[in-house]
């Protein structure tokens, strides 16, 4: 219904203002009611005082003395009472109007100024009170309460106050809704435009994070998401271009050989076919490696973690490698605590260890050694694979976990990239240290 945010704000603020004003109005009504009740009580007291005065005036002469009751009538008027005094025959002895006509014009003017007699309603809403002297009825006092000027002023003032408040609150509500909605919508609009840019392919688009509130956090999350999308996209592009590059070499070799055969430059014999067959093997290895990497990338979703006794687990892997180590003349040793248990996916963990171990074997010459060591450090368990191989030059070390990064022609440069994906899938971390020509140490930090 309310499309724009500022209208929603306006409606909300107006509602709040209206509630506040209605409470003020209700309070005012209650106050007026109380005020009237109080006044009525006061009036009753005044009536009794006036009655006492009139009865006292009668007592002085045992009959109605005009001068005295005129004074009583005028005094009653000054207290807000219009009165009529009737004798026992129901004849009006004096009333306020007559009493006023007997006073001097100046006096009358003064009395009028403090009473509201001029504006009093002319109805005959008089209330009768019996007048007595020594238990004998001497007449009737009829009283009409004049509306108090102060009450009128109070009601008028509160009405004015409420009207001005309504206008002021309405104005403030409009102003606040414009300010708030623009403050709120500005970053949302920026977010929407950045999201649009990303959907159009501009992954560099970011928003300025504003404050620590929900919108600020949303902006931060948006930026993190955009950064991760950008990274993923660059990785995807790099993977595609690296893959294409890797595939191009064996494919070009195959094409060259096939062209040579077609042109009659190369013989079409068993050796040539064998060579072509080997190239297809290289192609297959590349594709297998990419598949393995892709599997490793999604492995965080399919991890089957279980508690593993690390020593027998590693022993088992070493036994499978024993022959290769023996053949190359490299020794392998395991130093592990008997009771060490970790929580890991056994298939992925063995893939990590096998990749690191085969790299260590590849890098180590005859007579060298490889040590697998486990232990606990602070709250972490570590698994270290240390070799006395060729080592890695410092300038290459930061890149060895990247896809297709390799330092020799032997291999695809995917092994450590796969290791990294599997390690991250477990939320572990891996560190590589190396001294060129001396050896390398790969340390896996395992947390639960
Ligand atoms: P690959 O799958 O080709 O073995 P990796 O990603 O496993 O590639 O390793 C990347 C590069 O890092 C390798 O080309 C290798 O030269 C170097 N490397 C890896 N492990 C070691 C090691 N233990 N000692 C020396 N160099 C290593």
Tab-separated table of C-alpha atoms and ligand atoms in Angstrom:
chain	number	residue	atom	x	y	z
A	1	UNK	CA	0.000	0.000	0.000
A	2	UNK	CA	2.692	2.501	1.059
A	3	UNK	CA	5.288	2.121	-1.637
A	4	UNK	CA	7.824	4.649	-0.574
A	5	UNK	CA	9.756	4.254	2.661
A	6	UNK	CA	9.321	7.878	3.646
A	7	UNK	CA	5.526	7.578	3.455
A	8	UNK	CA	5.747	4.524	5.732
A	9	UNK	CA	7.828	6.551	8.162
A	10	UNK	CA	5.435	9.465	7.933
A	11	UNK	CA	2.416	7.263	8.663
A	12	UNK	CA	4.254	5.681	11.577
A	13	UNK	CA	5.338	8.992	13.083
A	14	UNK	CA	1.902	10.542	12.548
A	15	UNK	CA	0.352	7.559	14.312
A	16	UNK	CA	2.759	7.955	17.215
A	17	UNK	CA	2.048	11.711	17.363
A	18	UNK	CA	-1.691	11.030	17.237
A	19	UNK	CA	-1.428	8.551	20.093
A	20	UNK	CA	0.595	11.067	22.103
A	21	UNK	CA	-1.915	13.822	21.383
A	22	UNK	CA	-4.927	11.664	22.215
A	23	UNK	CA	-3.298	10.795	25.536
A	24	UNK	CA	-2.770	14.519	26.124
A	25	UNK	CA	-6.396	15.148	25.162
A	26	UNK	CA	-7.638	12.423	27.523
A	27	UNK	CA	-5.498	13.859	30.301
A	28	UNK	CA	-6.937	17.299	29.645
A	29	UNK	CA	-10.512	15.938	29.771
A	30	UNK	CA	-9.784	14.225	33.081
A	31	UNK	CA	-8.249	17.408	34.442
A	32	UNK	CA	-11.262	19.495	33.366
A	33	UNK	CA	-13.600	16.931	34.946
A	34	UNK	CA	-11.656	17.043	38.179
A	35	UNK	CA	-11.483	20.802	37.998
A	36	UNK	CA	-15.285	21.012	37.560
A	37	UNK	CA	-15.869	18.644	40.436
A	38	UNK	CA	-13.617	20.734	42.595
A	39	UNK	CA	-15.450	23.893	41.508
A	40	UNK	CA	-18.826	22.317	42.226
A	41	UNK	CA	-17.676	21.487	45.746
A	42	UNK	CA	-16.428	25.038	46.125
A	43	UNK	CA	-19.762	26.392	44.855
A	44	UNK	CA	-21.721	24.291	47.345
A	45	UNK	CA	-19.589	25.767	50.117
A	46	UNK	CA	-20.198	29.241	48.714
A	47	UNK	CA	-23.964	28.636	48.598
A	48	UNK	CA	-23.921	27.678	52.280
A	49	UNK	CA	-21.863	30.754	53.103
A	50	UNK	CA	-24.303	32.967	51.127
A	51	UNK	CA	-27.249	31.267	52.905
A	52	UNK	CA	-25.656	32.016	56.291
A	53	UNK	CA	-25.150	35.661	55.254
A	54	UNK	CA	-28.756	36.019	54.039
A	55	UNK	CA	-30.205	34.301	57.109
A	56	UNK	CA	-27.982	36.584	59.222
A	57	UNK	CA	-29.270	39.662	57.379
A	58	UNK	CA	-32.854	38.519	58.005
A	59	UNK	CA	-32.073	37.974	61.690
A	60	UNK	CA	-31.048	41.602	62.134
A	61	UNK	CA	-34.603	42.974	61.557
A	62	UNK	CA	-36.649	39.769	61.523
A	63	UNK	CA	-37.714	40.687	58.020
A	64	UNK	CA	-36.098	41.218	54.638
A	65	UNK	CA	-33.985	44.346	54.732
A	66	UNK	CA	-33.302	45.520	51.197
A	67	UNK	CA	-29.916	47.141	51.841
A	68	UNK	CA	-28.535	44.085	53.537
A	69	UNK	CA	-29.768	41.522	51.027
A	70	UNK	CA	-28.602	43.698	48.115
A	71	UNK	CA	-25.134	43.532	49.622
A	72	UNK	CA	-25.494	39.743	50.101
A	73	UNK	CA	-26.703	39.339	46.489
A	74	UNK	CA	-23.825	41.377	45.083
A	75	UNK	CA	-21.338	39.448	47.225
A	76	UNK	CA	-22.883	36.177	45.975
A	77	UNK	CA	-22.474	37.375	42.375
A	78	UNK	CA	-18.841	38.180	43.014
A	79	UNK	CA	-18.403	34.571	44.097
A	80	UNK	CA	-19.977	33.311	40.842
A	81	UNK	CA	-23.565	32.829	41.985
A	82	UNK	CA	-26.612	34.393	40.414
A	83	UNK	CA	-29.332	34.290	43.027
A	84	UNK	CA	-32.969	35.062	43.707
A	85	UNK	CA	-34.348	35.480	47.227
A	86	UNK	CA	-38.023	34.680	47.536
A	87	UNK	CA	-40.200	35.164	50.594
A	88	UNK	CA	-42.590	32.530	51.894
A	89	UNK	CA	-45.229	33.741	49.432
A	90	UNK	CA	-42.883	32.917	46.612
A	91	UNK	CA	-42.455	36.580	45.723
A	92	UNK	CA	-39.026	37.618	44.588
A	93	UNK	CA	-37.583	39.919	47.228
A	94	UNK	CA	-34.366	40.528	45.317
A	95	UNK	CA	-32.445	38.986	42.457
A	96	UNK	CA	-28.986	39.598	41.043
A	97	UNK	CA	-30.227	41.774	38.189
A	98	UNK	CA	-32.126	44.088	40.556
A	99	UNK	CA	-29.270	44.184	43.040
A	100	UNK	CA	-26.853	45.212	40.292
A	101	UNK	CA	-29.117	48.046	39.234
A	102	UNK	CA	-28.902	49.543	42.705
A	103	UNK	CA	-25.115	49.878	42.785
A	104	UNK	CA	-23.164	52.746	41.223
A	105	UNK	CA	-22.186	52.340	37.514
A	106	UNK	CA	-18.484	52.180	38.429
A	107	UNK	CA	-19.149	49.464	40.983
A	108	UNK	CA	-21.281	47.615	38.435
A	109	UNK	CA	-18.489	47.825	35.857
A	110	UNK	CA	-15.992	46.440	38.330
A	111	UNK	CA	-18.287	43.588	39.336
A	112	UNK	CA	-18.967	42.763	35.677
A	113	UNK	CA	-15.238	42.654	35.007
A	114	UNK	CA	-14.634	39.880	37.509
A	115	UNK	CA	-17.854	37.901	36.955
A	116	UNK	CA	-19.338	36.410	33.841
A	117	UNK	CA	-22.812	37.618	34.543
A	118	UNK	CA	-23.107	39.422	31.210
A	119	UNK	CA	-22.562	36.174	29.291
A	120	UNK	CA	-24.510	33.947	31.690
A	121	UNK	CA	-27.200	31.866	30.059
A	122	UNK	CA	-30.650	33.283	30.622
A	123	UNK	CA	-32.197	29.924	31.363
A	124	UNK	CA	-34.072	29.395	34.581
A	125	UNK	CA	-31.832	26.658	35.856
A	126	UNK	CA	-31.982	27.828	39.443
A	127	UNK	CA	-31.602	25.446	42.315
A	128	UNK	CA	-33.718	26.120	45.378
A	129	UNK	CA	-32.398	26.129	48.944
A	130	UNK	CA	-34.774	26.694	51.869
A	131	UNK	CA	-33.919	29.629	54.147
A	132	UNK	CA	-34.665	29.270	57.871
A	133	UNK	CA	-34.576	31.376	60.932
A	134	UNK	CA	-34.782	29.579	64.283
A	135	UNK	CA	-36.328	26.552	62.626
A	136	UNK	CA	-38.984	28.579	60.819
A	137	UNK	CA	-38.932	28.844	57.043
A	138	UNK	CA	-38.352	32.439	55.962
A	139	UNK	CA	-38.094	31.997	52.197
A	140	UNK	CA	-36.148	30.352	49.400
A	141	UNK	CA	-32.786	31.050	47.968
A	142	UNK	CA	-32.575	30.143	44.297
A	143	UNK	CA	-29.062	29.766	42.947
A	144	UNK	CA	-27.596	29.493	39.472
A	145	UNK	CA	-23.885	28.808	39.088
A	146	UNK	CA	-22.292	31.153	36.630
A	147	UNK	CA	-19.734	29.628	34.351
A	148	UNK	CA	-16.352	30.553	35.593
A	149	UNK	CA	-14.280	32.723	33.321
A	150	UNK	CA	-11.114	30.864	34.372
A	151	UNK	CA	-12.579	27.556	33.202
A	152	UNK	CA	-13.266	29.016	29.800
A	153	UNK	CA	-9.745	30.396	29.586
A	154	UNK	CA	-8.322	27.004	30.618
A	155	UNK	CA	-10.330	25.124	27.971
A	156	UNK	CA	-9.515	27.680	25.287
A	157	UNK	CA	-5.831	27.576	26.143
A	158	UNK	CA	-5.633	23.783	26.138
A	159	UNK	CA	-7.518	23.672	22.834
A	160	UNK	CA	-5.053	26.124	21.359
A	161	UNK	CA	-2.147	24.184	22.840
A	162	UNK	CA	-3.433	20.902	21.407
A	163	UNK	CA	-3.996	22.442	17.980
A	164	UNK	CA	-0.528	23.995	17.883
A	165	UNK	CA	0.973	20.694	19.122
A	166	UNK	CA	-0.884	18.846	16.371
A	167	UNK	CA	0.549	21.193	13.756
A	168	UNK	CA	4.042	21.109	15.274
A	169	UNK	CA	4.087	17.325	15.692
A	170	UNK	CA	2.729	16.859	12.160
A	171	UNK	CA	5.475	19.102	10.813
A	172	UNK	CA	8.137	17.352	12.863
A	173	UNK	CA	6.778	13.953	11.731
A	174	UNK	CA	7.040	14.979	8.068
A	175	UNK	CA	10.538	16.375	8.587
A	176	UNK	CA	11.769	13.342	10.528
A	177	UNK	CA	10.276	10.889	8.052
A	178	UNK	CA	12.042	12.673	5.198
A	179	UNK	CA	15.366	12.747	7.082
A	180	UNK	CA	15.129	9.148	8.318
A	181	UNK	CA	13.932	7.683	5.062
A	182	UNK	CA	16.608	9.462	3.070
A	183	UNK	CA	19.276	8.358	5.572
A	184	UNK	CA	17.969	4.813	5.400
A	185	UNK	CA	17.295	4.589	1.698
A	186	UNK	CA	20.552	6.175	0.558
A	187	UNK	CA	22.766	3.199	1.520
A	188	UNK	CA	20.057	0.751	0.391
A	189	UNK	CA	19.917	2.455	-3.004
A	190	UNK	CA	23.721	2.275	-3.183
A	191	UNK	CA	23.576	-1.430	-2.299
A	192	UNK	CA	20.923	-2.035	-4.954
A	193	UNK	CA	22.983	-0.249	-7.591
A	194	UNK	CA	26.155	-2.143	-6.575
A	195	UNK	CA	24.229	-5.438	-6.734
A	196	UNK	CA	22.974	-4.481	-10.199
A	197	UNK	CA	26.513	-3.732	-11.317
A	198	UNK	CA	27.662	-7.124	-10.032
A	199	UNK	CA	24.822	-8.855	-11.857
A	200	UNK	CA	26.004	-7.058	-15.001
A	201	UNK	CA	29.485	-8.475	-14.515
A	202	UNK	CA	31.309	-5.662	-12.728
A	203	UNK	CA	32.612	-7.742	-9.822
A	204	UNK	CA	34.774	-4.862	-8.616
A	205	UNK	CA	31.698	-2.970	-7.458
A	206	UNK	CA	31.710	-2.232	-3.695
A	207	UNK	CA	29.721	-0.063	-1.289
A	208	UNK	CA	31.013	2.250	1.414
A	209	UNK	CA	30.247	0.664	4.756
A	210	UNK	CA	28.209	3.076	6.895
A	211	UNK	CA	28.347	2.676	10.647
A	212	UNK	CA	27.844	-0.344	12.793
A	213	UNK	CA	24.100	-0.750	12.407
A	214	UNK	CA	22.233	-3.425	10.422
A	215	UNK	CA	22.724	-1.556	7.136
A	216	UNK	CA	26.426	-1.116	7.881
A	217	UNK	CA	26.687	-4.851	8.517
A	218	UNK	CA	24.708	-5.589	5.371
A	219	UNK	CA	27.123	-3.402	3.396
A	220	UNK	CA	30.069	-5.214	4.949
A	221	UNK	CA	28.575	-8.626	4.100
A	222	UNK	CA	27.843	-7.380	0.601
A	223	UNK	CA	31.479	-6.320	0.164
A	224	UNK	CA	32.720	-9.671	1.498
A	225	UNK	CA	30.377	-11.469	-0.889
A	226	UNK	CA	31.518	-9.288	-3.811
A	227	UNK	CA	35.173	-9.901	-2.922
A	228	UNK	CA	34.632	-13.636	-2.727
A	229	UNK	CA	32.744	-13.586	-6.047
A	230	UNK	CA	35.610	-11.664	-7.608
A	231	UNK	CA	38.126	-14.131	-6.216
A	232	UNK	CA	36.096	-17.130	-7.341
A	233	UNK	CA	35.710	-15.614	-10.779
A	234	UNK	CA	39.436	-14.924	-11.091
A	235	UNK	CA	40.211	-18.467	-9.876
A	236	UNK	CA	37.734	-19.874	-12.387
A	237	UNK	CA	39.288	-17.857	-15.185
A	238	UNK	CA	42.775	-18.854	-14.118
A	239	UNK	CA	41.778	-22.491	-13.905
A	240	UNK	CA	40.278	-22.359	-17.388
A	241	UNK	CA	43.277	-20.576	-18.874
A	242	UNK	CA	45.745	-22.831	-17.008
A	243	UNK	CA	43.834	-25.912	-18.113
A	244	UNK	CA	43.738	-24.699	-21.708
A	245	UNK	CA	47.446	-23.969	-21.504
A	246	UNK	CA	48.206	-27.411	-20.055
A	247	UNK	CA	46.055	-29.167	-22.631
A	248	UNK	CA	47.580	-27.213	-25.489
A	249	UNK	CA	51.077	-28.761	-25.110
A	250	UNK	CA	50.152	-32.446	-25.527
A	251	UNK	CA	47.491	-31.524	-28.106
A	252	UNK	CA	49.997	-29.526	-30.198
A	253	UNK	CA	52.470	-32.392	-29.949
A	254	UNK	CA	49.785	-34.813	-31.138
A	255	UNK	CA	48.676	-32.504	-33.952
A	256	UNK	CA	52.284	-32.046	-35.053
A	257	UNK	CA	52.894	-35.770	-35.147
A	258	UNK	CA	49.606	-36.427	-36.969
A	259	UNK	CA	50.371	-33.686	-39.538
A	260	UNK	CA	53.813	-35.230	-40.051
A	261	UNK	CA	52.174	-38.613	-40.719
A	262	UNK	CA	49.587	-37.032	-43.104
A	263	UNK	CA	52.319	-35.145	-44.981
A	264	UNK	CA	54.375	-38.338	-45.146
A	265	UNK	CA	57.190	-36.754	-43.100
A	266	UNK	CA	56.723	-39.250	-40.271
A	267	UNK	CA	56.173	-42.943	-40.683
A	268	UNK	CA	52.903	-44.431	-39.546
A	269	UNK	CA	54.485	-47.180	-37.488
A	270	UNK	CA	54.047	-48.692	-34.036
A	271	UNK	CA	56.556	-46.294	-32.431
A	272	UNK	CA	54.667	-43.280	-33.734
A	273	UNK	CA	51.368	-44.655	-32.476
A	274	UNK	CA	53.009	-45.411	-29.117
A	275	UNK	CA	54.164	-41.766	-28.903
A	276	UNK	CA	50.657	-40.512	-29.748
A	277	UNK	CA	49.263	-42.877	-27.134
A	278	UNK	CA	51.599	-41.417	-24.506
A	279	UNK	CA	50.407	-37.908	-25.337
A	280	UNK	CA	46.789	-39.002	-24.761
A	281	UNK	CA	48.010	-40.329	-21.401
A	282	UNK	CA	49.268	-36.823	-20.543
A	283	UNK	CA	45.918	-35.371	-21.577
A	284	UNK	CA	44.146	-37.870	-19.353
A	285	UNK	CA	46.430	-37.060	-16.409
A	286	UNK	CA	45.644	-33.352	-16.741
A	287	UNK	CA	41.910	-33.999	-16.843
A	288	UNK	CA	42.169	-36.448	-13.908
A	289	UNK	CA	44.111	-33.831	-11.935
A	290	UNK	CA	41.468	-31.166	-12.653
A	291	UNK	CA	38.733	-33.560	-11.630
A	292	UNK	CA	40.587	-34.350	-8.406
A	293	UNK	CA	40.983	-30.627	-7.711
A	294	UNK	CA	37.280	-30.000	-8.347
A	295	UNK	CA	36.420	-32.867	-6.011
A	296	UNK	CA	38.719	-31.391	-3.370
A	297	UNK	CA	37.033	-28.003	-3.792
A	298	UNK	CA	33.618	-29.399	-3.024
A	299	UNK	CA	34.882	-31.786	-0.356
A	300	UNK	CA	33.881	-29.453	2.482
A	301	UNK	CA	30.294	-30.350	1.599
A	302	UNK	CA	30.868	-34.085	1.667
A	303	UNK	CA	33.324	-34.506	4.565
A	304	UNK	CA	32.811	-37.685	6.550
A	305	UNK	CA	34.729	-36.946	9.722
A	306	UNK	CA	35.568	-39.633	12.269
A	307	UNK	CA	38.003	-40.149	15.110
A	308	UNK	CA	41.298	-41.534	13.817
A	309	UNK	CA	44.230	-42.957	15.755
A	310	UNK	CA	46.915	-41.104	13.883
A	311	UNK	CA	49.920	-43.414	14.427
A	312	UNK	CA	48.477	-46.647	12.919
A	313	UNK	CA	46.833	-44.538	10.217
A	314	UNK	CA	50.191	-43.043	9.111
A	315	UNK	CA	51.968	-46.397	9.479
A	316	UNK	CA	49.535	-47.876	7.018
A	317	UNK	CA	50.257	-45.159	4.428
A	318	UNK	CA	54.019	-45.511	4.900
A	319	UNK	CA	53.806	-49.259	4.288
A	320	UNK	CA	52.180	-48.558	0.911
A	321	UNK	CA	55.092	-46.226	0.043
A	322	UNK	CA	57.860	-48.364	1.513
A	323	UNK	CA	58.860	-49.979	-1.780
A	324	UNK	CA	59.127	-46.629	-3.630
A	325	UNK	CA	61.327	-45.236	-0.827
A	326	UNK	CA	63.481	-48.388	-0.809
A	327	UNK	CA	63.861	-48.300	-4.601
A	328	UNK	CA	65.050	-44.678	-4.479
A	329	UNK	CA	67.299	-45.261	-1.464
A	330	UNK	CA	65.515	-42.694	0.720
A	331	UNK	CA	64.787	-43.548	4.335
A	332	UNK	CA	61.420	-42.844	5.941
A	333	UNK	CA	60.747	-42.521	9.645
A	334	UNK	CA	57.638	-41.969	11.748
A	335	UNK	CA	57.619	-40.208	15.131
A	336	UNK	CA	54.150	-40.204	16.567
A	337	UNK	CA	52.458	-40.389	19.927
A	338	UNK	CA	50.674	-43.726	20.371
A	339	UNK	CA	47.522	-42.220	21.824
A	340	UNK	CA	47.044	-39.240	19.530
A	341	UNK	CA	43.535	-39.158	18.075
A	342	UNK	CA	42.205	-36.642	15.568
A	343	UNK	CA	38.829	-35.933	13.995
A	344	UNK	CA	39.110	-36.070	10.195
A	345	UNK	CA	37.762	-37.571	6.996
A	346	UNK	CA	40.169	-40.567	6.598
A	347	UNK	CA	40.028	-40.609	2.770
A	348	UNK	CA	40.808	-36.889	2.480
A	349	UNK	CA	43.489	-37.054	5.169
A	350	UNK	CA	45.254	-39.936	3.409
A	351	UNK	CA	45.040	-37.955	0.133
A	352	UNK	CA	46.771	-35.004	1.898
A	353	UNK	CA	49.505	-37.205	3.396
A	354	UNK	CA	50.077	-39.133	0.148
A	355	UNK	CA	50.451	-35.916	-1.889
A	356	UNK	CA	52.919	-34.422	0.622
A	357	UNK	CA	54.822	-37.703	0.941
A	358	UNK	CA	55.150	-38.224	-2.813
A	359	UNK	CA	56.375	-34.613	-3.213
A	360	UNK	CA	58.959	-35.246	-0.463
A	361	UNK	CA	60.073	-38.471	-2.158
A	362	UNK	CA	60.288	-36.739	-5.541
A	363	UNK	CA	62.409	-33.928	-4.078
A	364	UNK	CA	64.825	-36.146	-2.098
A	365	UNK	CA	67.889	-37.760	-3.597
A	366	UNK	CA	69.314	-41.182	-2.782
A	367	UNK	CA	70.651	-41.260	0.784
A	368	UNK	CA	68.263	-38.566	1.946
A	369	UNK	CA	65.537	-38.999	4.491
A	370	UNK	CA	61.906	-38.145	5.137
A	371	UNK	CA	60.448	-37.772	8.631
A	372	UNK	CA	56.767	-37.816	9.514
A	373	UNK	CA	56.187	-36.383	12.941
A	374	UNK	CA	53.027	-35.706	14.909
A	375	UNK	CA	52.469	-33.991	18.219
A	376	UNK	CA	50.348	-31.567	20.149
A	377	UNK	CA	51.157	-27.892	20.473
A	378	UNK	CA	48.905	-25.631	22.544
A	379	UNK	CA	45.407	-26.746	21.604
A	380	UNK	CA	46.451	-27.910	18.141
A	381	UNK	CA	47.730	-31.181	16.819
A	382	UNK	CA	50.421	-30.922	14.199
A	383	UNK	CA	51.480	-33.316	11.464
A	384	UNK	CA	54.849	-32.545	9.911
A	385	UNK	CA	56.438	-34.029	6.805
A	386	UNK	CA	60.117	-33.079	6.666
A	387	UNK	CA	62.546	-34.017	3.938
A	388	UNK	CA	66.210	-33.454	3.230
A	389	UNK	CA	65.458	-32.847	-0.442
A	390	UNK	CA	66.228	-30.085	-2.926
A	391	UNK	CA	64.204	-27.464	-1.084
A	392	UNK	CA	62.289	-24.579	-2.626
A	393	UNK	CA	63.726	-21.146	-3.373
A	394	UNK	CA	62.243	-18.380	-1.214
A	395	UNK	CA	60.746	-16.561	-4.192
A	396	UNK	CA	58.711	-19.624	-5.187
A	397	UNK	CA	57.498	-20.540	-1.713
A	398	UNK	CA	54.433	-18.195	-1.625
A	399	UNK	CA	53.077	-19.703	-4.862
A	400	UNK	CA	53.554	-23.446	-4.487
A	401	UNK	CA	49.924	-23.993	-3.354
A	402	UNK	CA	48.578	-22.336	-6.507
A	403	UNK	CA	47.043	-24.393	-9.284
A	404	UNK	CA	49.466	-25.520	-11.996
A	405	UNK	CA	52.388	-23.861	-10.215
A	406	UNK	CA	55.313	-26.197	-10.540
A	407	UNK	CA	59.052	-25.971	-10.421
A	408	UNK	CA	59.834	-29.021	-12.507
A	409	UNK	CA	58.368	-30.654	-15.603
A	410	UNK	CA	57.652	-33.726	-13.552
A	411	UNK	CA	54.018	-33.232	-12.483
A	412	UNK	CA	51.088	-30.923	-13.137
A	413	UNK	CA	51.464	-28.495	-10.249
A	414	UNK	CA	48.091	-29.546	-8.869
A	415	UNK	CA	49.148	-31.732	-5.904
A	416	UNK	CA	49.607	-28.920	-3.357
A	417	UNK	CA	46.547	-27.040	-4.670
A	418	UNK	CA	44.516	-30.177	-3.936
A	419	UNK	CA	46.168	-30.463	-0.489
A	420	UNK	CA	45.233	-26.842	0.256
A	421	UNK	CA	41.593	-27.373	-0.720
A	422	UNK	CA	41.335	-30.504	1.439
A	423	UNK	CA	43.008	-28.771	4.395
A	424	UNK	CA	40.648	-25.799	4.125
A	425	UNK	CA	37.665	-28.121	3.838
A	426	UNK	CA	38.577	-29.369	7.324
A	427	UNK	CA	39.126	-25.754	8.501
A	428	UNK	CA	42.746	-26.617	9.199
A	429	UNK	CA	45.809	-24.758	7.943
A	430	UNK	CA	49.085	-25.742	6.320
A	431	UNK	CA	52.465	-24.064	6.337
A	432	UNK	CA	55.508	-24.693	4.163
A	433	UNK	CA	59.063	-23.903	5.205
A	434	UNK	CA	62.027	-24.631	3.050
A	435	UNK	CA	65.738	-23.998	2.671
A	436	UNK	CA	66.941	-24.312	-0.880
A	437	UNK	CA	69.264	-27.335	-1.293
A	438	UNK	CA	68.651	-28.406	2.308
A	439	UNK	CA	65.064	-29.585	2.492
A	440	UNK	CA	61.466	-28.682	3.118
A	441	UNK	CA	58.963	-29.032	5.942
A	442	UNK	CA	55.216	-29.047	5.399
A	443	UNK	CA	53.252	-28.680	8.659
A	444	UNK	CA	49.575	-29.367	8.948
A	445	UNK	CA	47.789	-27.774	11.935
A	446	UNK	CA	44.799	-29.850	12.881
A	447	UNK	CA	41.934	-28.452	14.957
A	448	UNK	CA	38.654	-30.079	15.846
B	1	LIG	P1	52.870	-31.575	-8.557
B	1	LIG	O1	51.466	-32.034	-8.490
B	1	LIG	O2	53.321	-31.300	-9.913
B	1	LIG	O3	53.809	-32.351	-7.710
B	1	LIG	P2	52.629	-29.697	-6.479
B	1	LIG	O4	51.530	-28.737	-6.490
B	1	LIG	O5	52.493	-30.857	-5.565
B	1	LIG	O6	52.876	-30.125	-7.949
B	1	LIG	O7	53.936	-28.912	-6.127
B	1	LIG	C1	54.226	-27.702	-6.745
B	1	LIG	C2	55.720	-27.531	-6.873
B	1	LIG	O8	56.289	-27.400	-5.595
B	1	LIG	C3	56.377	-28.746	-7.484
B	1	LIG	O9	56.609	-28.502	-8.855
B	1	LIG	C4	57.650	-28.909	-6.719
B	1	LIG	O10	58.728	-28.433	-7.476
B	1	LIG	C5	57.535	-28.072	-5.499
B	1	LIG	N1	57.514	-28.912	-4.288
B	1	LIG	C6	56.464	-29.472	-3.700
B	1	LIG	N2	56.832	-30.173	-2.596
B	1	LIG	C7	58.173	-30.074	-2.537
B	1	LIG	C8	59.160	-30.578	-1.624
B	1	LIG	N3	58.849	-31.339	-0.578
B	1	LIG	N4	60.440	-30.248	-1.855
B	1	LIG	C9	60.784	-29.452	-2.897
B	1	LIG	N5	59.882	-28.946	-3.781
B	1	LIG	C10	58.623	-29.254	-3.599
